[in-house]
mmCIF file of C-alpha atoms and ligand atoms in Angstrom:
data_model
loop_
_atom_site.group_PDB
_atom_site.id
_atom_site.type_symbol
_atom_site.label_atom_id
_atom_site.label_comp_id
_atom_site.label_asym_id
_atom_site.label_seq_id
_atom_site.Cartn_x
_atom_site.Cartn_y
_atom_site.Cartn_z
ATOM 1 C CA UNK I 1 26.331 -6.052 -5.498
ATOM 2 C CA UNK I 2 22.160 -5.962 -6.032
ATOM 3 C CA UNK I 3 20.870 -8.704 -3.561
ATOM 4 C CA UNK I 4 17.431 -9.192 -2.012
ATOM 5 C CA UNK I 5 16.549 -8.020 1.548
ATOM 6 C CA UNK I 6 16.145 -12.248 2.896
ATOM 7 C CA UNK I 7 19.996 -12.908 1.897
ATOM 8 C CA UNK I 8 21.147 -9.571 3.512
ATOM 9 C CA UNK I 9 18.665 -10.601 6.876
ATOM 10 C CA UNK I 10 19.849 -14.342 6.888
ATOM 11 C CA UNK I 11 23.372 -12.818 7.071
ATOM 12 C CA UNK I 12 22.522 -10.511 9.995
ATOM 13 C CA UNK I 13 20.748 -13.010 11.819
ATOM 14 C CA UNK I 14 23.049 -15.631 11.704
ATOM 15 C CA UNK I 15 25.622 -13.064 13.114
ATOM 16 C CA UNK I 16 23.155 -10.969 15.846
ATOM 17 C CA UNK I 17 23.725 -7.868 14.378
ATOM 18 C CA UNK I 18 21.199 -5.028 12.465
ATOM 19 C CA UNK I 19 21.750 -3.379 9.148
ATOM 20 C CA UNK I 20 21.308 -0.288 8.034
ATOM 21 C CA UNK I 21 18.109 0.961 6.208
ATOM 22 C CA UNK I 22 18.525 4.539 6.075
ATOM 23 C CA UNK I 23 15.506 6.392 4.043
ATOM 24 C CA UNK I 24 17.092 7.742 0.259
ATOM 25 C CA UNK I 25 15.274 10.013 -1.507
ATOM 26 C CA UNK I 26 17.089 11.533 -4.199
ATOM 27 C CA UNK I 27 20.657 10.449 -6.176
ATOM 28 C CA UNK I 28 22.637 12.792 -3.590
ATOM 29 C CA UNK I 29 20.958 10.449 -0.877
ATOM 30 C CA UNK I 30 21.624 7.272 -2.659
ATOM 31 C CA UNK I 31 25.353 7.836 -2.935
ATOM 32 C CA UNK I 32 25.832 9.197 -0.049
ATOM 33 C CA UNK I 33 24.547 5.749 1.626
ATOM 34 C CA UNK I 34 26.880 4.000 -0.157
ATOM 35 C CA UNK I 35 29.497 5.448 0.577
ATOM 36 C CA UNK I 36 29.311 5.513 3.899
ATOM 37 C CA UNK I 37 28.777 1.393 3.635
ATOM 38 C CA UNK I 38 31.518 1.114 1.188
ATOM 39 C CA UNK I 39 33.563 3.194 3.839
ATOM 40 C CA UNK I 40 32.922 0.580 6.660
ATOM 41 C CA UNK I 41 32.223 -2.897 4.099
ATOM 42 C CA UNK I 42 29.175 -3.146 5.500
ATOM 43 C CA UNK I 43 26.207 -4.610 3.803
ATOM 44 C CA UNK I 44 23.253 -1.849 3.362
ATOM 45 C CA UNK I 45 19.341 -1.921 2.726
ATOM 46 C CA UNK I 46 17.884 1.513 0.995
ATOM 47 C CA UNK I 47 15.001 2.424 1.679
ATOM 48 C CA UNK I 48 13.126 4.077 -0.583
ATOM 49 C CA UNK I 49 9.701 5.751 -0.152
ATOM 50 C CA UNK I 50 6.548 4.699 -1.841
ATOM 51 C CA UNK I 51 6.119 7.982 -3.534
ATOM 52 C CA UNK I 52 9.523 8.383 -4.807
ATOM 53 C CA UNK I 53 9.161 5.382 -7.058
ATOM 54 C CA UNK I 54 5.701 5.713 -7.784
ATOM 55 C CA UNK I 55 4.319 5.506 -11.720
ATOM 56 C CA UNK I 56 1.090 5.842 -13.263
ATOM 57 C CA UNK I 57 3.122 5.030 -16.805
ATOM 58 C CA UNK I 58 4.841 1.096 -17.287
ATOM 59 C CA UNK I 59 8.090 0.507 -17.155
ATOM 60 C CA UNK I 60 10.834 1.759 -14.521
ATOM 61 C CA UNK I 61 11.373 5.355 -13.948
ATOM 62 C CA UNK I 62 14.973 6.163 -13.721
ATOM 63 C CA UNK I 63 15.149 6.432 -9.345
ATOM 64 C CA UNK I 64 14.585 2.832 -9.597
ATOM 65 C CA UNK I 65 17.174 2.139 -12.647
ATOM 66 C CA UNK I 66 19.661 4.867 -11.122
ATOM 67 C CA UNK I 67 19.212 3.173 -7.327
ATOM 68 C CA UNK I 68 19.705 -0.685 -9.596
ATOM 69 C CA UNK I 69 22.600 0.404 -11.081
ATOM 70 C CA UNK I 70 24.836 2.009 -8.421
ATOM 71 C CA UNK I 71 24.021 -1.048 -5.772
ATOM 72 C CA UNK I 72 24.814 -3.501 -8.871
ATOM 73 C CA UNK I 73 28.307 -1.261 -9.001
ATOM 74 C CA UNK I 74 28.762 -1.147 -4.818
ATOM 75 C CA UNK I 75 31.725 -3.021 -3.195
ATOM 76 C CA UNK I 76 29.217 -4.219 -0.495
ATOM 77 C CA UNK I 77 25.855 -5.857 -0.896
ATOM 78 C CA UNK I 78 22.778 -3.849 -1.320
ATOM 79 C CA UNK I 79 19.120 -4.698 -1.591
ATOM 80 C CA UNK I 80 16.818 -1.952 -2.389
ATOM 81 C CA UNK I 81 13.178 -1.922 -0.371
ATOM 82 C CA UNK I 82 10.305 0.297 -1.286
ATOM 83 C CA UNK I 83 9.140 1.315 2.684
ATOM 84 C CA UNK I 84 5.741 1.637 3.504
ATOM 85 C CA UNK I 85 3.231 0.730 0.529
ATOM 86 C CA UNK I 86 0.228 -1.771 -0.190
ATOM 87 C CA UNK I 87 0.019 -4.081 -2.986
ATOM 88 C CA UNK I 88 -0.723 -2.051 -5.832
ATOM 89 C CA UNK I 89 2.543 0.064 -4.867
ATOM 90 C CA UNK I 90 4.374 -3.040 -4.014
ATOM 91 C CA UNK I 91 3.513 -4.416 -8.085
ATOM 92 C CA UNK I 92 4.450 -0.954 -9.470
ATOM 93 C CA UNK I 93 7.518 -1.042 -7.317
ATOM 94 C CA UNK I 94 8.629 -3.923 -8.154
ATOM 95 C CA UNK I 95 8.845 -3.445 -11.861
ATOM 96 C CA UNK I 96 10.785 0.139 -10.894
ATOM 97 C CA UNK I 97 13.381 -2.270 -10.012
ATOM 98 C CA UNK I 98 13.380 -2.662 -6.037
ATOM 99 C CA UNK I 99 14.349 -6.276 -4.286
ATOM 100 C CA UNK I 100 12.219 -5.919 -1.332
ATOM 101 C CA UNK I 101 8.583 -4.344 -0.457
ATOM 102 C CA UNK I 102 7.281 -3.279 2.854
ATOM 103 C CA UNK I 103 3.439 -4.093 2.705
ATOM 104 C CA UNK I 104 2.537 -1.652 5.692
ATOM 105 C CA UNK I 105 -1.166 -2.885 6.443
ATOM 106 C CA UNK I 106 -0.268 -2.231 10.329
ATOM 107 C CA UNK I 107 -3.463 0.308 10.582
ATOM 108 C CA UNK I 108 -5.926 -2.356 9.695
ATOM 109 C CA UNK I 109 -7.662 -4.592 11.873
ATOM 110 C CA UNK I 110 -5.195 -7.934 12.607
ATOM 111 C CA UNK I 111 -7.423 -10.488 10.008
ATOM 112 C CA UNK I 112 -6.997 -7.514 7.356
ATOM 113 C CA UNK I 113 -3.861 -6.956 8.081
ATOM 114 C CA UNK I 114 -2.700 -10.813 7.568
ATOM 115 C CA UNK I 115 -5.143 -10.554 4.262
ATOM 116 C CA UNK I 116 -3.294 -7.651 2.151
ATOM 117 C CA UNK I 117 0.039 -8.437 3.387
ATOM 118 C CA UNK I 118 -0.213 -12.409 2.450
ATOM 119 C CA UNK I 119 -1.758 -10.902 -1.210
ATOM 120 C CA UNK I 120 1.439 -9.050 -1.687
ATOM 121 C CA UNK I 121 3.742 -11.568 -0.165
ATOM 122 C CA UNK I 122 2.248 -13.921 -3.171
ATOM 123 C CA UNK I 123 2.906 -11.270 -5.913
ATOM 124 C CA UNK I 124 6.218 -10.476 -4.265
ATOM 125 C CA UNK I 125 7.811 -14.390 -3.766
ATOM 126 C CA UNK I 126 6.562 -15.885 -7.034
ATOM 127 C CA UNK I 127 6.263 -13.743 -9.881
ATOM 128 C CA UNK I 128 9.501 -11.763 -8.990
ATOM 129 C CA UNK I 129 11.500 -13.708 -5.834
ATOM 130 C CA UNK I 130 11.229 -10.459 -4.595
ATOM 131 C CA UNK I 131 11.354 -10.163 -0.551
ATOM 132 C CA UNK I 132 8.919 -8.794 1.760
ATOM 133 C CA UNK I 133 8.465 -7.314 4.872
ATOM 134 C CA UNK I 134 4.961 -6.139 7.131
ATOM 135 C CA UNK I 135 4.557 -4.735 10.614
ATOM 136 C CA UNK I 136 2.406 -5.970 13.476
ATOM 137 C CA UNK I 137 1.202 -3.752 15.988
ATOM 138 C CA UNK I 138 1.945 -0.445 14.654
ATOM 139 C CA UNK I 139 4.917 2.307 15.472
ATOM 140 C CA UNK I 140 2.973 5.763 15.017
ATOM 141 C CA UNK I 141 4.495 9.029 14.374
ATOM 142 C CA UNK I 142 6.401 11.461 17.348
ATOM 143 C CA UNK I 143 3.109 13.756 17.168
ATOM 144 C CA UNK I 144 1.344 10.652 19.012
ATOM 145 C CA UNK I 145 0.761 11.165 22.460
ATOM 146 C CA UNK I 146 2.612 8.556 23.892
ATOM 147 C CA UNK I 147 -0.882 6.826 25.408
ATOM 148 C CA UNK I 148 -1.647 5.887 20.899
ATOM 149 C CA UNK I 149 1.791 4.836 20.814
ATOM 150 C CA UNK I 150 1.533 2.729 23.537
ATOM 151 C CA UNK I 151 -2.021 1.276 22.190
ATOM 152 C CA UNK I 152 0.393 0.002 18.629
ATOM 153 C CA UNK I 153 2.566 -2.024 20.346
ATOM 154 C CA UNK I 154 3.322 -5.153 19.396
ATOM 155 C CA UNK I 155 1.115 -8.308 20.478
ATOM 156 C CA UNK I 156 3.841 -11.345 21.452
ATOM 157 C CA UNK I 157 1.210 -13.781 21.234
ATOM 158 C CA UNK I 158 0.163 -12.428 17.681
ATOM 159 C CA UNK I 159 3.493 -12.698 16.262
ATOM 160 C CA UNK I 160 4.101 -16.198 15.064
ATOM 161 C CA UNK I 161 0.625 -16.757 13.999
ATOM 162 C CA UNK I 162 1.113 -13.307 11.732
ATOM 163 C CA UNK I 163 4.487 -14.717 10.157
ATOM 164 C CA UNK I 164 3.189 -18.012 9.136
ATOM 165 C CA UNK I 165 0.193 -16.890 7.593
ATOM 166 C CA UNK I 166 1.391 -14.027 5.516
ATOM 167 C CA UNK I 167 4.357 -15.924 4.095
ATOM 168 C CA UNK I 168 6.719 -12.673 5.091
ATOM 169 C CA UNK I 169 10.406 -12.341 5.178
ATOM 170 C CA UNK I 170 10.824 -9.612 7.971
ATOM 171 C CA UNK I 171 8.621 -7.980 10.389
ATOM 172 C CA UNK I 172 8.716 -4.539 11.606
ATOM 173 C CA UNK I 173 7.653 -4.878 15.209
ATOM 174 C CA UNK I 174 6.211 -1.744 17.550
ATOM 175 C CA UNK I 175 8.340 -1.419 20.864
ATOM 176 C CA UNK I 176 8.016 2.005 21.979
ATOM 177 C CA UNK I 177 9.828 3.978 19.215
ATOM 178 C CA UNK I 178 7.928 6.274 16.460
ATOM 179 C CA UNK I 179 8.746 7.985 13.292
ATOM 180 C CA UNK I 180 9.915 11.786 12.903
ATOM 181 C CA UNK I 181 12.011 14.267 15.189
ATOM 182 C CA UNK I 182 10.513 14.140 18.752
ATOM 183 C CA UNK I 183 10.381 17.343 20.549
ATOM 184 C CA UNK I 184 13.218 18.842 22.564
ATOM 185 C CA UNK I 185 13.919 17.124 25.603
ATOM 186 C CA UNK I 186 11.472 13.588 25.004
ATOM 187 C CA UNK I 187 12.953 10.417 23.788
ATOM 188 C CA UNK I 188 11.479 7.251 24.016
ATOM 189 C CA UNK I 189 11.859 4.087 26.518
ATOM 190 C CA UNK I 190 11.905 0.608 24.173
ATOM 191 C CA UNK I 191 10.515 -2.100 25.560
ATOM 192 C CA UNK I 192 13.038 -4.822 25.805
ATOM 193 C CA UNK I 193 11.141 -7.219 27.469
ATOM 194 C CA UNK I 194 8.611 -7.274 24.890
ATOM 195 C CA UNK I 195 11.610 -7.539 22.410
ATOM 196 C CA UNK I 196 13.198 -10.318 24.288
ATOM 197 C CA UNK I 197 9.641 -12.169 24.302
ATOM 198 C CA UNK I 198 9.225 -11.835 20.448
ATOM 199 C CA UNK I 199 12.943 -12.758 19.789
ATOM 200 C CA UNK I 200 12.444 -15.999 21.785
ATOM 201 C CA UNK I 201 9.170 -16.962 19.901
ATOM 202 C CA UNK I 202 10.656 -15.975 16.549
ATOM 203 C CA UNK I 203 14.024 -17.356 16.794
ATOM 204 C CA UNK I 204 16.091 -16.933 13.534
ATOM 205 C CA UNK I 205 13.084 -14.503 11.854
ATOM 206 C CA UNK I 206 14.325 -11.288 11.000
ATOM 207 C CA UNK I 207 13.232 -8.472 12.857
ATOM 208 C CA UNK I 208 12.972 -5.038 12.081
ATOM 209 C CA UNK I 209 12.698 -1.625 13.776
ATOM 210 C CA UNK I 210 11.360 1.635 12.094
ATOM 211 C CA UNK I 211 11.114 5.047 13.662
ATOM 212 C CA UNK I 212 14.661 5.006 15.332
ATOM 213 C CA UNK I 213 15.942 8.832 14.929
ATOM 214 C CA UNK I 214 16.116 10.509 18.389
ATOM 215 C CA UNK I 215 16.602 7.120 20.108
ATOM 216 C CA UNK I 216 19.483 7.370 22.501
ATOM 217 C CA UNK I 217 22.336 5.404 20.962
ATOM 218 C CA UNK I 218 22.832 2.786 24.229
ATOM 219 C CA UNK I 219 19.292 1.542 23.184
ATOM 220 C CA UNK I 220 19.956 0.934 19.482
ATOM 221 C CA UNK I 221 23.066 -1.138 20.603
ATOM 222 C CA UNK I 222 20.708 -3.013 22.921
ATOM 223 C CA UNK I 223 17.962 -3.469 20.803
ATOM 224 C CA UNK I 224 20.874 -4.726 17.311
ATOM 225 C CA UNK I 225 22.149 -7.712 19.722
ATOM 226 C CA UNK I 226 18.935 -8.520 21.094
ATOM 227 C CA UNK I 227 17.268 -9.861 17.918
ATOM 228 C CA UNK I 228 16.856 -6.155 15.737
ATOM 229 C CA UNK I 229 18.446 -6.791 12.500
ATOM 230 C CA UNK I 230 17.398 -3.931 10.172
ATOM 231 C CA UNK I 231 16.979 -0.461 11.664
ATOM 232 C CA UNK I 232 15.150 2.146 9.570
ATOM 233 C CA UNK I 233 16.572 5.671 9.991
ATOM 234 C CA UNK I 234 15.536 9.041 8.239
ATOM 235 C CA UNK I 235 14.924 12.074 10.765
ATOM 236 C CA UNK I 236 18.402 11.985 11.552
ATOM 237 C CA UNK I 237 20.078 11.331 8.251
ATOM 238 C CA UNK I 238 17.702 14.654 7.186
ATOM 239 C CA UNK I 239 18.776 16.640 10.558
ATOM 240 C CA UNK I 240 22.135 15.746 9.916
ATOM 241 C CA UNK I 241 22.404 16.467 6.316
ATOM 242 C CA UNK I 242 20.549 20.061 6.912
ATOM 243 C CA UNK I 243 23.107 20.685 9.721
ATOM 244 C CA UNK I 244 25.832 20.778 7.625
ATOM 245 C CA UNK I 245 24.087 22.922 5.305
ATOM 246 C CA UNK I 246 23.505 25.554 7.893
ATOM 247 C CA UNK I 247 26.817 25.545 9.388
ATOM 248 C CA UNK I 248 28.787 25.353 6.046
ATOM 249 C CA UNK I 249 27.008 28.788 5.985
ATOM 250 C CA UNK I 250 27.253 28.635 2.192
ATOM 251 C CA UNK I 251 30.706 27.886 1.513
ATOM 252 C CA UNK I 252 31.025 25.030 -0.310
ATOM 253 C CA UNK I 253 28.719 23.344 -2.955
ATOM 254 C CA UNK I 254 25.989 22.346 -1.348
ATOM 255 C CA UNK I 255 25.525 18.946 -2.865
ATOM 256 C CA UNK I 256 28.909 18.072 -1.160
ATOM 257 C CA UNK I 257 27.873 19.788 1.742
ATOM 258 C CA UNK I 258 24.964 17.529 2.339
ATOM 259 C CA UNK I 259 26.596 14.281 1.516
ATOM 260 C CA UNK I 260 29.007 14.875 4.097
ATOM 261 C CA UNK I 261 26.417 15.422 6.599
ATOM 262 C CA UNK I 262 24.197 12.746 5.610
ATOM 263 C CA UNK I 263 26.902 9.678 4.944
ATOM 264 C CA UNK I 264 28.704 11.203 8.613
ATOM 265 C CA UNK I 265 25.736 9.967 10.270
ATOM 266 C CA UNK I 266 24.966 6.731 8.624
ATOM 267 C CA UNK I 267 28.785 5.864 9.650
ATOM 268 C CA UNK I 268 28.339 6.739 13.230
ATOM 269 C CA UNK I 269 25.389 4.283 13.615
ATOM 270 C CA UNK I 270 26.306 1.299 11.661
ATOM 271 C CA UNK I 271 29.468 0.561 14.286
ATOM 272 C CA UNK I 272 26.279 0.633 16.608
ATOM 273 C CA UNK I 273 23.925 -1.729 14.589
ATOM 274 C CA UNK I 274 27.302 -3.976 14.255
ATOM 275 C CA UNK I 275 27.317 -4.358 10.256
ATOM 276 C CA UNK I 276 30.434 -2.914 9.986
ATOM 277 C CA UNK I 277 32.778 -5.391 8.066
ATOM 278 C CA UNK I 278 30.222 -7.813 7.551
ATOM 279 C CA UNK I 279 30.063 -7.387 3.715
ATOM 280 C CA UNK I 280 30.442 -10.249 1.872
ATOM 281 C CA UNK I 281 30.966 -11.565 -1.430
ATOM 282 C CA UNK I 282 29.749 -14.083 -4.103
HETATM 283 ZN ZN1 LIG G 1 8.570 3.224 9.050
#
């Protein structure tokens, strides 16, 4: 079942849990994601990168018809969300077929930021009732030293002002995690009083929380019941996917081979972003 990214959110919300929004790339990707939400009739978001949808021609290219069709066929609901773009990506994007942009203007000064992401949220809400979601503060990548990481967090007293001026629908906020594979032996510390703070202010606003591979588990818990409701995950899926490639040792098609790695993953962590059995239907 094709949904937007708001219903799936007002669902989470209302029940204080986090759904999934693991990074698909490719068809082997996209299925694999499925499954592993049909598996545990959970509802799913798939994220899709900015580049794998991206067009210079009109019309939809067939990732964004291929991703339409299989979450119009899914037992659970799916909304599909191009991650990190601006608005001209966003408009493309949108005609590809995707339910929900990320306008990712988090590098720009705050007034910028609020400009390009209320331009998009415009586009997005009235030409197509398409959702969207931005991110204040901004979650860097593991290469950061951990003094520019700190620097992106998240300003609480930002947050409100940000949400009712761009018009969003979910905001990625910065609390001490970053994308990519960190190196052996660091993982990060999130900030849950800052989370606490933002959840108060923000009440039933869906928040969201990128960069979350190499997080220890006991913190993703924390952070789904504390006001998180849409974790983005990709290092892992890839780690685990390639994992199973290497120790299938090339026995076995290696399609299958990576499915099972990639979907084994996705079904550990949705038990621990609690959107397992909360599928619904119309
Ligand atoms: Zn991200």
């Amino acid at each position: 079942m094709l949904v937007t990214m708001k219903e799936i959110l007002e669902h989470a919300v209302k029940g204080n849990y986090a759904v999934a929004a693991p990074n698909v790339g490719n068809s082997i990707e996209v299925n694999a994601a499925i499954a592993a939400a049909e598996e545990l009739n959970a509802p799913l978001i798939l994220d899709v990168h900015f580049e794998n949808l991206r067009s210079k021609m009109p019309g939809p290219r067939p990732m964004g018809a291929f991703m339409r069709a299989r979450a119009e066929e899914a037992s659970v609901p799916v909304a599909i969300n191009q991650d990190h773009g601006n608005f001209h990506g966003a408009v493309r994007n949108i005609q590809c077929g995707v339910t929900s942009v990320m306008c990712d203007s988090s590098m720009l000064p705050y007034e910028e930021n609020i400009a390009a992401v209320k331009k998009t949220a415009e586009i997005a809400h009235m030409a197509y009732d398409v959702s969207i979601e931005a991110e204040l503060g901004h979650v860097g990548h593991t290469v950061d030293t951990s003094e520019q990481t700190q620097a992106g967090l998240t300003d609480p007293d930002q947050v409100l002002h940000f949400i009712q001026e761009t018009g969003i629908d979910a905001l990625a906020i910065a609390i001490g995690t970053a994308h990519g594979l960190y190196p052996k032996g660091v993982e990060p510390n999130l900030d849950f009083e800052r989370l606490a703070t933002i959840k108060k202010l923000v009440g039933d606003f869906p928040l969201v929380l990128h960069g979350s591979s190499g997080t220890p588990n006991d913190q993703i818990y924390k952070a789904c019941r504390m006001g998180i409701n849409k974790v983005n995950i990709a290092s892992d899926l890839g780690k685990s996917a390639w994992d199973a490639v290497l120790a299938a040792n090339g026995q076995g098609p290696l399609a299958v081979v990576y499915t099972e790695g990639f979907k084994s993953k996705l079904v550990e962590m949705i038990p621990i972003y609690g959107s397992d059995g909360k599928a619904w239907k119309r």
